[in-house]
DNA sequence: CCAGAAAACATGTATATACATAATAATTGC
DNA sequence: GCAATTATTATGTATATACATGTTTTCTGG
């Protein structure tokens, strides 16, 4: 698991400046994928072509591709070439979200309800949540995810309209903001926070719990190259939910 | 983050059997490190020597070493050689534990108190917790971690005495079982589970909370090559604690 | 004896090359 | 016309080689 998040433009450029060729190729390919310029299923240029493009040998490109494949960003097929993999970064960290899938895996009927959307200038609290340095327009979305008709999870989300202006005119009454954002603004870095809190009156009412019931709160902030994208807080009734993460130290073959 | 845990001996051997030379070297070096045969600080053989030993070129060994370094298992210094890194796998997943360090980072005085140890034959519940297939002797340890004299975290641990027989005679009144185990039985795979629960009467009393207060419960199971090592449940007063995980999708430079 | 230069050393990165392997495309034989 | 064979293509793994880059050790000269 990585720990370093590079957000500062200056630093990013520093890294690019005196990077090795290997790093440079890696960065450029990765950003094509992660930005969505090369969507899932897209075939990357062949190794020999990339080698020609960068003026290096195939071995150098090959090593980069091997690394990308190991990281799960691309899939390689002999004779055919290398392809961007389907499941975007999402879901790799802590294997949750999208919630629809989570509910489906429990073999329950999924439904979704929009509670409210509010557009406003970011206040102090919004800026803290989104990691915004300056004020700017944000969109707040509150919605519920339901399983078999019962409350499953409360979602409270802030979207940075400076990075995702289209969200202003999006219709979240039928599609949840998570999937919507994933299509339009894939993220390159994320930070998760998990805590246990007692449900406040309003949350308890929405989730049909007694006040003070223990809830699992998962918060996620995401960034792309243009800045903070969104901050989301999922509140789950604690007793019914778990976050699971398997782990092997290494180096050894993933997937 | 990896998701595949290899515990089954048969499968492990399958992998070793028709592995490439690269994989074989990787596995063997890794097991030396992870088993503790090469403790932190130990200098690995030089690349040229390993190349000679495996009858391959330095490049092949070099690639393996690069991978180990990227995974954080070794640290490489020019001219000096490559060394096993200090912080064993632990702490890489979700950056918590050891708790002593966690408390120290809050600039609070750390202390530790043993509550009870019990040796018994594993019952159904123990076997579920430890992922044991057959019954066998286990050691249960209950203890508390304190920060500035206040309860910080309750630890409830099961140790598989078949894999760690020495634990039977260990003295946990001054050293916590976590650090003790880490020295003697480093793990190769782990599984984490996080949930929010309301404190039961006993837990509440120990942590000096009102019953039903939301608590963050982190459970971890660990295995080494001989089987399940330990299952531990940490209960933190929820409001004061968070699990944080940063993330970048790739392939890009860690550390 | 010790500071500073030079040599030796181990790793870091990249190249060119070779052959293996798997999948597709083209060719052949009937 | 179609199955079976062969050729082509792209990746997979490994080798030998070269030079760069920091460290440490050794060798100087004062």
PDB file of C-alpha atoms in Angstrom, chain B residues 13-237:
ATOM      1  CA  UNK B  13       4.343 -26.058  -3.869  1.00  0.00           C
ATOM      2  CA  UNK B  14       2.542 -25.886  -7.169  1.00  0.00           C
ATOM      3  CA  UNK B  15       3.635 -22.342  -7.510  1.00  0.00           C
ATOM      4  CA  UNK B  16       7.202 -23.206  -6.642  1.00  0.00           C
ATOM      5  CA  UNK B  17       7.344 -26.143  -8.992  1.00  0.00           C
ATOM      6  CA  UNK B  18       6.963 -24.592 -12.390  1.00  0.00           C
ATOM      7  CA  UNK B  19       8.005 -21.099 -11.454  1.00  0.00           C
ATOM      8  CA  UNK B  20      10.446 -19.093 -13.496  1.00  0.00           C
ATOM      9  CA  UNK B  21      13.922 -18.570 -12.183  1.00  0.00           C
ATOM     10  CA  UNK B  22      12.943 -15.024 -11.318  1.00  0.00           C
ATOM     11  CA  UNK B  23      10.042 -16.265  -9.202  1.00  0.00           C
ATOM     12  CA  UNK B  24      12.152 -18.936  -7.593  1.00  0.00           C
ATOM     13  CA  UNK B  25      14.826 -16.491  -6.498  1.00  0.00           C
ATOM     14  CA  UNK B  26      12.180 -14.056  -5.307  1.00  0.00           C
ATOM     15  CA  UNK B  27      10.435 -16.711  -3.246  1.00  0.00           C
ATOM     16  CA  UNK B  28      13.604 -17.996  -1.667  1.00  0.00           C
ATOM     17  CA  UNK B  29      14.971 -14.606  -0.719  1.00  0.00           C
ATOM     18  CA  UNK B  30      11.603 -13.513   0.554  1.00  0.00           C
ATOM     19  CA  UNK B  31      11.153 -16.541   2.733  1.00  0.00           C
ATOM     20  CA  UNK B  32      14.593 -16.011   4.235  1.00  0.00           C
ATOM     21  CA  UNK B  33      13.543 -12.528   5.231  1.00  0.00           C
ATOM     22  CA  UNK B  34      10.010 -13.224   6.250  1.00  0.00           C
ATOM     23  CA  UNK B  35      10.905 -16.331   8.230  1.00  0.00           C
ATOM     24  CA  UNK B  36      13.369 -14.282  10.218  1.00  0.00           C
ATOM     25  CA  UNK B  37      16.350 -16.382   9.123  1.00  0.00           C
ATOM     26  CA  UNK B  38      17.753 -13.120   7.837  1.00  0.00           C
ATOM     27  CA  UNK B  39      16.859 -10.644  10.575  1.00  0.00           C
ATOM     28  CA  UNK B  40      16.474  -6.902  10.022  1.00  0.00           C
ATOM     29  CA  UNK B  41      19.862  -5.374   9.356  1.00  0.00           C
ATOM     30  CA  UNK B  42      21.297  -8.542   7.839  1.00  0.00           C
ATOM     31  CA  UNK B  43      23.213  -8.018   4.660  1.00  0.00           C
ATOM     32  CA  UNK B  44      22.094 -10.159   1.737  1.00  0.00           C
ATOM     33  CA  UNK B  45      24.718 -11.804  -0.449  1.00  0.00           C
ATOM     34  CA  UNK B  46      26.001  -9.532  -3.198  1.00  0.00           C
ATOM     35  CA  UNK B  47      24.272  -9.609  -6.536  1.00  0.00           C
ATOM     36  CA  UNK B  48      27.224 -11.270  -8.236  1.00  0.00           C
ATOM     37  CA  UNK B  49      27.382 -13.982  -5.607  1.00  0.00           C
ATOM     38  CA  UNK B  50      23.689 -14.726  -5.837  1.00  0.00           C
ATOM     39  CA  UNK B  51      24.035 -14.809  -9.598  1.00  0.00           C
ATOM     40  CA  UNK B  52      26.800 -17.369  -9.260  1.00  0.00           C
ATOM     41  CA  UNK B  53      24.795 -19.360  -6.716  1.00  0.00           C
ATOM     42  CA  UNK B  54      21.753 -19.567  -8.987  1.00  0.00           C
ATOM     43  CA  UNK B  55      23.851 -19.920 -12.098  1.00  0.00           C
ATOM     44  CA  UNK B  56      22.316 -16.896 -13.762  1.00  0.00           C
ATOM     45  CA  UNK B  57      23.333 -13.406 -14.736  1.00  0.00           C
ATOM     46  CA  UNK B  58      23.484 -10.437 -12.419  1.00  0.00           C
ATOM     47  CA  UNK B  59      20.632  -8.765 -14.297  1.00  0.00           C
ATOM     48  CA  UNK B  60      18.230 -11.486 -13.226  1.00  0.00           C
ATOM     49  CA  UNK B  61      19.216 -11.158  -9.591  1.00  0.00           C
ATOM     50  CA  UNK B  62      19.156  -7.392  -9.923  1.00  0.00           C
ATOM     51  CA  UNK B  63      15.550  -7.417 -11.082  1.00  0.00           C
ATOM     52  CA  UNK B  64      14.528  -9.553  -8.127  1.00  0.00           C
ATOM     53  CA  UNK B  65      16.358  -7.278  -5.703  1.00  0.00           C
ATOM     54  CA  UNK B  66      14.739  -4.214  -7.265  1.00  0.00           C
ATOM     55  CA  UNK B  67      11.364  -5.805  -6.681  1.00  0.00           C
ATOM     56  CA  UNK B  68      12.162  -6.643  -3.068  1.00  0.00           C
ATOM     57  CA  UNK B  69      13.357  -3.100  -2.507  1.00  0.00           C
ATOM     58  CA  UNK B  70      10.189  -1.681  -4.026  1.00  0.00           C
ATOM     59  CA  UNK B  71       8.154  -3.892  -1.728  1.00  0.00           C
ATOM     60  CA  UNK B  72      10.127  -2.474   1.184  1.00  0.00           C
ATOM     61  CA  UNK B  73      11.603  -5.755   2.361  1.00  0.00           C
ATOM     62  CA  UNK B  74      15.173  -4.717   1.716  1.00  0.00           C
ATOM     63  CA  UNK B  75      17.098  -1.513   1.560  1.00  0.00           C
ATOM     64  CA  UNK B  76      19.909  -1.099  -0.914  1.00  0.00           C
ATOM     65  CA  UNK B  77      23.060   0.906  -0.399  1.00  0.00           C
ATOM     66  CA  UNK B  78      25.655   1.379  -3.068  1.00  0.00           C
ATOM     67  CA  UNK B  79      28.987  -0.180  -2.364  1.00  0.00           C
ATOM     68  CA  UNK B  80      27.677  -1.616   0.938  1.00  0.00           C
ATOM     69  CA  UNK B  81      25.120  -4.052  -0.367  1.00  0.00           C
ATOM     70  CA  UNK B  82      21.471  -4.788   0.301  1.00  0.00           C
ATOM     71  CA  UNK B  83      20.052  -5.107   3.800  1.00  0.00           C
ATOM     72  CA  UNK B  84      16.882  -6.452   5.342  1.00  0.00           C
ATOM     73  CA  UNK B  85      14.835  -3.467   6.482  1.00  0.00           C
ATOM     74  CA  UNK B  86      13.941  -2.845  10.092  1.00  0.00           C
ATOM     75  CA  UNK B  87      10.179  -2.575  10.181  1.00  0.00           C
ATOM     76  CA  UNK B  88       8.914  -6.040   9.414  1.00  0.00           C
ATOM     77  CA  UNK B  89       5.872  -6.323   7.209  1.00  0.00           C
ATOM     78  CA  UNK B  90       3.696  -5.248  10.115  1.00  0.00           C
ATOM     79  CA  UNK B  91       2.344  -1.722   9.993  1.00  0.00           C
ATOM     80  CA  UNK B  92       2.335  -1.617   6.241  1.00  0.00           C
ATOM     81  CA  UNK B  93      -1.296  -2.520   5.776  1.00  0.00           C
ATOM     82  CA  UNK B  94      -3.265  -0.158   7.824  1.00  0.00           C
ATOM     83  CA  UNK B  95      -0.795   2.011   9.520  1.00  0.00           C
ATOM     84  CA  UNK B  96      -1.401   1.056  13.057  1.00  0.00           C
ATOM     85  CA  UNK B  97       0.214  -1.186  15.607  1.00  0.00           C
ATOM     86  CA  UNK B  98       2.491  -1.308  17.217  1.00  0.00           C
ATOM     87  CA  UNK B  99       0.396   0.531  19.751  1.00  0.00           C
ATOM     88  CA  UNK B 100       3.345   1.729  21.754  1.00  0.00           C
ATOM     89  CA  UNK B 101       4.483   3.742  18.758  1.00  0.00           C
ATOM     90  CA  UNK B 102       0.965   4.920  18.171  1.00  0.00           C
ATOM     91  CA  UNK B 103       0.745   6.281  21.691  1.00  0.00           C
ATOM     92  CA  UNK B 104       4.207   7.777  21.483  1.00  0.00           C
ATOM     93  CA  UNK B 105       3.234   9.644  18.340  1.00  0.00           C
ATOM     94  CA  UNK B 106       0.503  11.321  20.348  1.00  0.00           C
ATOM     95  CA  UNK B 107       3.176  12.380  22.829  1.00  0.00           C
ATOM     96  CA  UNK B 108       1.539  10.508  25.640  1.00  0.00           C
ATOM     97  CA  UNK B 109       3.153   8.210  28.155  1.00  0.00           C
ATOM     98  CA  UNK B 110       2.589   4.582  27.229  1.00  0.00           C
ATOM     99  CA  UNK B 111       1.923   1.832  29.682  1.00  0.00           C
ATOM    100  CA  UNK B 112       0.716  -1.688  29.495  1.00  0.00           C
ATOM    101  CA  UNK B 113      -1.209  -3.996  31.771  1.00  0.00           C
ATOM    102  CA  UNK B 114      -1.774  -7.733  31.551  1.00  0.00           C
ATOM    103  CA  UNK B 115      -5.268  -8.751  32.583  1.00  0.00           C
ATOM    104  CA  UNK B 116      -5.273 -12.516  32.199  1.00  0.00           C
ATOM    105  CA  UNK B 117      -3.816 -15.458  30.311  1.00  0.00           C
ATOM    106  CA  UNK B 118      -5.605 -18.739  29.790  1.00  0.00           C
ATOM    107  CA  UNK B 119      -4.351 -21.901  28.166  1.00  0.00           C
ATOM    108  CA  UNK B 120      -6.979 -24.259  26.786  1.00  0.00           C
ATOM    109  CA  UNK B 121      -7.984 -26.601  24.016  1.00  0.00           C
ATOM    110  CA  UNK B 122      -9.487 -24.592  21.172  1.00  0.00           C
ATOM    111  CA  UNK B 123     -13.277 -24.513  21.270  1.00  0.00           C
ATOM    112  CA  UNK B 124     -15.503 -23.828  18.272  1.00  0.00           C
ATOM    113  CA  UNK B 125     -15.269 -20.076  18.702  1.00  0.00           C
ATOM    114  CA  UNK B 126     -11.469 -20.173  19.056  1.00  0.00           C
ATOM    115  CA  UNK B 127     -11.180 -22.247  15.924  1.00  0.00           C
ATOM    116  CA  UNK B 128     -13.310 -19.809  14.007  1.00  0.00           C
ATOM    117  CA  UNK B 129     -11.231 -16.900  15.198  1.00  0.00           C
ATOM    118  CA  UNK B 130      -7.906 -18.534  14.462  1.00  0.00           C
ATOM    119  CA  UNK B 131      -8.976 -20.288  11.275  1.00  0.00           C
ATOM    120  CA  UNK B 132      -7.994 -23.624  12.786  1.00  0.00           C
ATOM    121  CA  UNK B 133      -9.162 -26.757  11.044  1.00  0.00           C
ATOM    122  CA  UNK B 134      -8.546 -29.131  13.926  1.00  0.00           C
ATOM    123  CA  UNK B 135      -8.671 -28.609  17.690  1.00  0.00           C
ATOM    124  CA  UNK B 136      -5.376 -27.828  19.381  1.00  0.00           C
ATOM    125  CA  UNK B 137      -3.898 -25.930  22.302  1.00  0.00           C
ATOM    126  CA  UNK B 138      -4.334 -22.172  22.306  1.00  0.00           C
ATOM    127  CA  UNK B 139      -3.337 -19.370  24.624  1.00  0.00           C
ATOM    128  CA  UNK B 140      -5.687 -16.516  25.289  1.00  0.00           C
ATOM    129  CA  UNK B 141      -4.217 -13.221  26.413  1.00  0.00           C
ATOM    130  CA  UNK B 142      -6.239 -10.242  27.526  1.00  0.00           C
ATOM    131  CA  UNK B 143      -4.433  -7.002  28.146  1.00  0.00           C
ATOM    132  CA  UNK B 144      -4.799  -3.243  28.087  1.00  0.00           C
ATOM    133  CA  UNK B 145      -2.777  -0.490  26.531  1.00  0.00           C
ATOM    134  CA  UNK B 146      -2.844   2.807  28.349  1.00  0.00           C
ATOM    135  CA  UNK B 147      -1.936   6.320  27.320  1.00  0.00           C
ATOM    136  CA  UNK B 148      -1.106   8.813  30.054  1.00  0.00           C
ATOM    137  CA  UNK B 149      -2.636   6.371  32.498  1.00  0.00           C
ATOM    138  CA  UNK B 150      -5.985   6.261  30.699  1.00  0.00           C
ATOM    139  CA  UNK B 151      -7.337   3.246  28.855  1.00  0.00           C
ATOM    140  CA  UNK B 152      -6.317   3.479  25.248  1.00  0.00           C
ATOM    141  CA  UNK B 153      -7.152   0.139  23.786  1.00  0.00           C
ATOM    142  CA  UNK B 154      -8.239  -3.322  24.866  1.00  0.00           C
ATOM    143  CA  UNK B 155      -6.423  -6.281  23.353  1.00  0.00           C
ATOM    144  CA  UNK B 156      -7.911  -9.766  23.215  1.00  0.00           C
ATOM    145  CA  UNK B 157      -5.596 -12.255  21.618  1.00  0.00           C
ATOM    146  CA  UNK B 158      -5.504 -15.933  20.759  1.00  0.00           C
ATOM    147  CA  UNK B 159      -2.177 -17.570  20.036  1.00  0.00           C
ATOM    148  CA  UNK B 160      -1.909 -20.895  18.270  1.00  0.00           C
ATOM    149  CA  UNK B 161       0.379 -22.923  20.530  1.00  0.00           C
ATOM    150  CA  UNK B 162       0.947 -25.519  17.862  1.00  0.00           C
ATOM    151  CA  UNK B 163       2.737 -22.966  15.733  1.00  0.00           C
ATOM    152  CA  UNK B 164       4.212 -20.921  18.588  1.00  0.00           C
ATOM    153  CA  UNK B 165       4.741 -23.373  21.461  1.00  0.00           C
ATOM    154  CA  UNK B 166       7.173 -21.005  23.214  1.00  0.00           C
ATOM    155  CA  UNK B 167       4.304 -18.666  23.986  1.00  0.00           C
ATOM    156  CA  UNK B 168       3.197 -21.113  26.699  1.00  0.00           C
ATOM    157  CA  UNK B 169       6.131 -20.091  28.871  1.00  0.00           C
ATOM    158  CA  UNK B 170       6.366 -16.479  27.846  1.00  0.00           C
ATOM    159  CA  UNK B 171       5.930 -13.768  30.428  1.00  0.00           C
ATOM    160  CA  UNK B 172       3.470 -11.216  29.160  1.00  0.00           C
ATOM    161  CA  UNK B 173       3.307  -9.189  32.332  1.00  0.00           C
ATOM    162  CA  UNK B 174       5.801  -6.655  31.070  1.00  0.00           C
ATOM    163  CA  UNK B 175       5.986  -7.144  27.336  1.00  0.00           C
ATOM    164  CA  UNK B 176       2.870  -7.088  25.191  1.00  0.00           C
ATOM    165  CA  UNK B 177       2.175 -10.209  23.124  1.00  0.00           C
ATOM    166  CA  UNK B 178       2.301  -8.206  19.879  1.00  0.00           C
ATOM    167  CA  UNK B 179       5.980  -7.274  20.022  1.00  0.00           C
ATOM    168  CA  UNK B 180       6.832 -10.645  21.560  1.00  0.00           C
ATOM    169  CA  UNK B 181       5.267 -12.507  18.656  1.00  0.00           C
ATOM    170  CA  UNK B 182       6.746 -10.237  16.053  1.00  0.00           C
ATOM    171  CA  UNK B 183      10.222 -11.206  17.183  1.00  0.00           C
ATOM    172  CA  UNK B 184       9.553 -14.918  17.283  1.00  0.00           C
ATOM    173  CA  UNK B 185       6.945 -15.656  14.681  1.00  0.00           C
ATOM    174  CA  UNK B 186       6.841 -13.095  11.889  1.00  0.00           C
ATOM    175  CA  UNK B 187       3.826 -13.548   9.687  1.00  0.00           C
ATOM    176  CA  UNK B 188       3.589 -13.927   5.974  1.00  0.00           C
ATOM    177  CA  UNK B 189      -0.086 -13.187   5.446  1.00  0.00           C
ATOM    178  CA  UNK B 190      -2.680 -11.242   7.334  1.00  0.00           C
ATOM    179  CA  UNK B 191      -6.334 -10.467   7.183  1.00  0.00           C
ATOM    180  CA  UNK B 192      -7.927  -7.441   8.737  1.00  0.00           C
ATOM    181  CA  UNK B 193     -11.478  -6.720   9.689  1.00  0.00           C
ATOM    182  CA  UNK B 194     -12.780  -3.443  10.948  1.00  0.00           C
ATOM    183  CA  UNK B 195     -16.154  -2.787  12.416  1.00  0.00           C
ATOM    184  CA  UNK B 196     -18.009  -0.484  14.719  1.00  0.00           C
ATOM    185  CA  UNK B 197     -19.688  -1.978  17.736  1.00  0.00           C
ATOM    186  CA  UNK B 198     -21.340  -0.662  20.836  1.00  0.00           C
ATOM    187  CA  UNK B 199     -19.272  -1.446  23.936  1.00  0.00           C
ATOM    188  CA  UNK B 200     -20.632  -4.283  26.041  1.00  0.00           C
ATOM    189  CA  UNK B 201     -20.721  -3.932  29.820  1.00  0.00           C
ATOM    190  CA  UNK B 202     -17.345  -5.466  30.480  1.00  0.00           C
ATOM    191  CA  UNK B 203     -15.541  -3.635  27.704  1.00  0.00           C
ATOM    192  CA  UNK B 204     -17.126  -0.370  28.726  1.00  0.00           C
ATOM    193  CA  UNK B 205     -15.929  -0.860  32.266  1.00  0.00           C
ATOM    194  CA  UNK B 206     -12.378  -1.623  31.194  1.00  0.00           C
ATOM    195  CA  UNK B 207     -12.195   1.321  28.817  1.00  0.00           C
ATOM    196  CA  UNK B 208     -14.050   3.574  31.244  1.00  0.00           C
ATOM    197  CA  UNK B 209     -16.859   4.300  28.826  1.00  0.00           C
ATOM    198  CA  UNK B 210     -20.600   4.300  29.095  1.00  0.00           C
ATOM    199  CA  UNK B 211     -22.033   0.994  27.852  1.00  0.00           C
ATOM    200  CA  UNK B 212     -23.085   1.095  24.205  1.00  0.00           C
ATOM    201  CA  UNK B 213     -20.517   3.766  23.335  1.00  0.00           C
ATOM    202  CA  UNK B 214     -19.379   3.309  19.747  1.00  0.00           C
ATOM    203  CA  UNK B 215     -16.023   1.518  19.553  1.00  0.00           C
ATOM    204  CA  UNK B 216     -13.768   0.765  16.647  1.00  0.00           C
ATOM    205  CA  UNK B 217     -12.879  -2.912  16.598  1.00  0.00           C
ATOM    206  CA  UNK B 218      -9.933  -3.996  14.515  1.00  0.00           C
ATOM    207  CA  UNK B 219      -9.353  -7.707  14.172  1.00  0.00           C
ATOM    208  CA  UNK B 220      -6.308  -9.252  12.616  1.00  0.00           C
ATOM    209  CA  UNK B 221      -5.537 -12.828  11.770  1.00  0.00           C
ATOM    210  CA  UNK B 222      -2.033 -13.768  10.763  1.00  0.00           C
ATOM    211  CA  UNK B 223      -0.474 -16.829   9.225  1.00  0.00           C
ATOM    212  CA  UNK B 224       3.017 -18.028   8.577  1.00  0.00           C
ATOM    213  CA  UNK B 225       4.147 -21.016   6.580  1.00  0.00           C
ATOM    214  CA  UNK B 226       3.267 -23.399   9.401  1.00  0.00           C
ATOM    215  CA  UNK B 227      -0.310 -22.231   9.771  1.00  0.00           C
ATOM    216  CA  UNK B 228      -2.398 -19.715  11.717  1.00  0.00           C
ATOM    217  CA  UNK B 229      -0.306 -17.768  14.205  1.00  0.00           C
ATOM    218  CA  UNK B 230      -2.602 -15.476  16.083  1.00  0.00           C
ATOM    219  CA  UNK B 231      -5.914 -13.686  16.117  1.00  0.00           C
ATOM    220  CA  UNK B 232      -6.126 -10.370  17.842  1.00  0.00           C
ATOM    221  CA  UNK B 233      -8.993  -7.992  18.517  1.00  0.00           C
ATOM    222  CA  UNK B 234      -8.230  -4.403  19.402  1.00  0.00           C
ATOM    223  CA  UNK B 235     -11.096  -2.351  20.786  1.00  0.00           C
ATOM    224  CA  UNK B 236     -10.627   1.410  20.690  1.00  0.00           C
ATOM    225  CA  UNK B 237     -12.966   4.031  22.027  1.00  0.00           C
TER     226      UNK B 237
END
